[in-house]
């Protein structure tokens, strides 16, 4: 009744003011319509909530303004390069509810929302005004929607159906009242404008005869304005009464939902802790672990597990190309009924029965069983008890301003960075952490086929990144001449030695010997690039792995690690790039691709894919998995050429057997979040040991104080050590100048246990172990070690 009464009232005003119905802000006005091409008509009908059209957007100083397709919908302004991109790729979006709209000149629009600013330009002032009107209306609507919604608007539905029905009625009534308010608002605006115009005309009157008629018209309009205002006030009062009567009930329902959510989160957290404890208990029981693994491996023989434990990929999963020049490929799981055993060795990528792959002829299964038996035998031997925890990380606040003040007027190399950014391990110890899954190389020793051996080497190269997913703190930079040994010869069959052989640029040499038939060595130099929002860390140098019995010599390099949200936000790490593993004896290759994380990608995060091929280029195995969880291997039975990819490359379809899990990450120890997210091996790396060299990282005082939670003392000690190292460097530089003046050769720093040689395989100059360390440890003769601590 209210709407029908008021809709019949404005006839008097409309008779004299026909243009009022098309004003911006009116319910039928064109200001809320769509948009269209630059300078053209709107692309959406009047009254639509969507506005589209072409605008010019400022990109950079090189390209200037570029033509972009903009879409305004639901309080969000998005843009695309072309209209066709609307179906798949959005270039950017800005929320108008918190945005500031400004106009620089007749054709420019500036939108700013926090740290994001769009500089836009229209073809004409008329088109600019259309966009500004649409943006202002969309902003007002978005603000109203945001204010009407509570903080927990995304909560679940009420607990019972009766509560839902009880809420539905008041909400419907409130919506009706809001419509009445909106209608009254429009009418008040229209009558107010007419009243103002009548008053203006009244002021300009000269003839007294006309004053009576004009005053009568003013009174009529004033009466209509008063009636409309009273109707709106009554509707507002009814709205407030309804909201007040139901607010308490809504608060009770909201509190109930919050309590339910808290209880659910506590339950999930408790289940996660129990699951973690069960996994650790399973790892601690060798017999149980062996039995569990055998059962799960047998169950995965022909049919994949219903929960997807055998493989995260579907039967027609699309893999991305491993290298830029490699073809894209698709893997399809083979049907067990269509394949028969044709030879004694399946490693030749010929046809074979899937059960042979899992039970009889596969080195993957036999090597797993042998490794479990060996681990069981090792557990029977007396082992040294290693520590399982370190002191919890203190909750120290970091004053960035105090660090910035130290940067003013100083060289970056002389700024003492506090230990707040560090973890209580050195880079040498982090390098040793690559050996956490050394059993993969122990299994690889037993492989008769070089391509099968390559699969284990590839899994080992990926496993070294699994510890970095939560480790956002930086390790201590080693001092020149600092060493670190990890002697696990009796327990695990290998011993490792690292030495910092250069300080500028920082370089560390690493050598590992295993009595189970392999040797690994590398020299790693770290290069970094700071890009404002993220920091890219690029390890330089090759990793060498040689198996004693076969003579297979594998070489590969590490990928780039990127630390995101350096300035603002929570730090997180991603690995991206490509690894090419080459067996320089058999010329086998494995090409792995670490897919960088993308918010718009449908792939599994931290995905790794690859193909193992022989010297002739024939593919034998497909590698798939993630660098933070597991890696799987699928044997290729048949390959064929498929369709052409979007990049113009021809895809290869690989028909494979069921995948086999080669590597799976160990669960983190309990309370790992308070112990820098260290793994079981990392917890033991800085454990004090006797008879180590005086240059060993375990004896570094600042690192030891930080581990104990005494960070203030650690900062003082760290600054002392760095200044001591600078003094040694200045003395060495003075000696170099003196030798140059005297015409003598100055060799500079000479590593203690390593020497530089030209590598016969890669042709690079690399530091290799020259021997003598373990003999010196046996005799406890450390006379060659400098005083660096």
Tab-separated table of C-alpha atoms in Angstrom, residues 313 319-320 322 329 458 461-463 465 559 575 577 579 591-596 604-610 622-628 630-632 663:
chain	number	residue	atom	x	y	z
A	313	UNK	CA	47.584	-38.845	-10.293
A	319	UNK	CA	52.408	-34.092	-17.109
A	320	UNK	CA	54.258	-30.952	-18.101
A	322	UNK	CA	60.514	-31.630	-17.956
A	329	UNK	CA	53.786	-36.249	-22.295
A	458	UNK	CA	66.597	-38.858	-8.980
A	461	UNK	CA	68.119	-35.450	-5.499
A	462	UNK	CA	64.514	-34.442	-4.798
A	463	UNK	CA	64.511	-35.626	-1.165
A	465	UNK	CA	64.486	-30.299	-0.497
A	559	UNK	CA	67.380	-25.730	-8.474
A	575	UNK	CA	61.585	-24.573	-5.267
A	577	UNK	CA	63.624	-24.911	-12.017
A	579	UNK	CA	67.462	-30.674	-12.858
A	591	UNK	CA	65.132	-34.637	-16.655
A	592	UNK	CA	63.198	-33.325	-13.650
A	593	UNK	CA	61.046	-30.214	-13.556
A	594	UNK	CA	60.122	-28.445	-10.312
A	595	UNK	CA	56.904	-26.597	-11.119
A	596	UNK	CA	56.751	-23.187	-9.387
A	604	UNK	CA	49.363	-30.220	-6.949
A	605	UNK	CA	51.575	-27.668	-5.124
A	606	UNK	CA	55.345	-28.362	-5.134
A	607	UNK	CA	54.965	-30.751	-8.049
A	608	UNK	CA	57.943	-32.574	-9.584
A	609	UNK	CA	57.782	-34.557	-12.833
A	610	UNK	CA	60.381	-36.162	-15.051
A	622	UNK	CA	58.225	-41.667	-15.522
A	623	UNK	CA	58.968	-39.850	-12.248
A	624	UNK	CA	56.221	-37.957	-10.420
A	625	UNK	CA	55.525	-36.567	-6.963
A	626	UNK	CA	56.231	-33.535	-4.795
A	627	UNK	CA	59.485	-32.300	-3.325
A	628	UNK	CA	58.021	-32.056	0.186
A	630	UNK	CA	57.126	-38.332	-1.869
A	631	UNK	CA	58.378	-39.447	-5.284
A	632	UNK	CA	56.955	-42.258	-7.386
A	663	UNK	CA	60.765	-42.086	-1.361
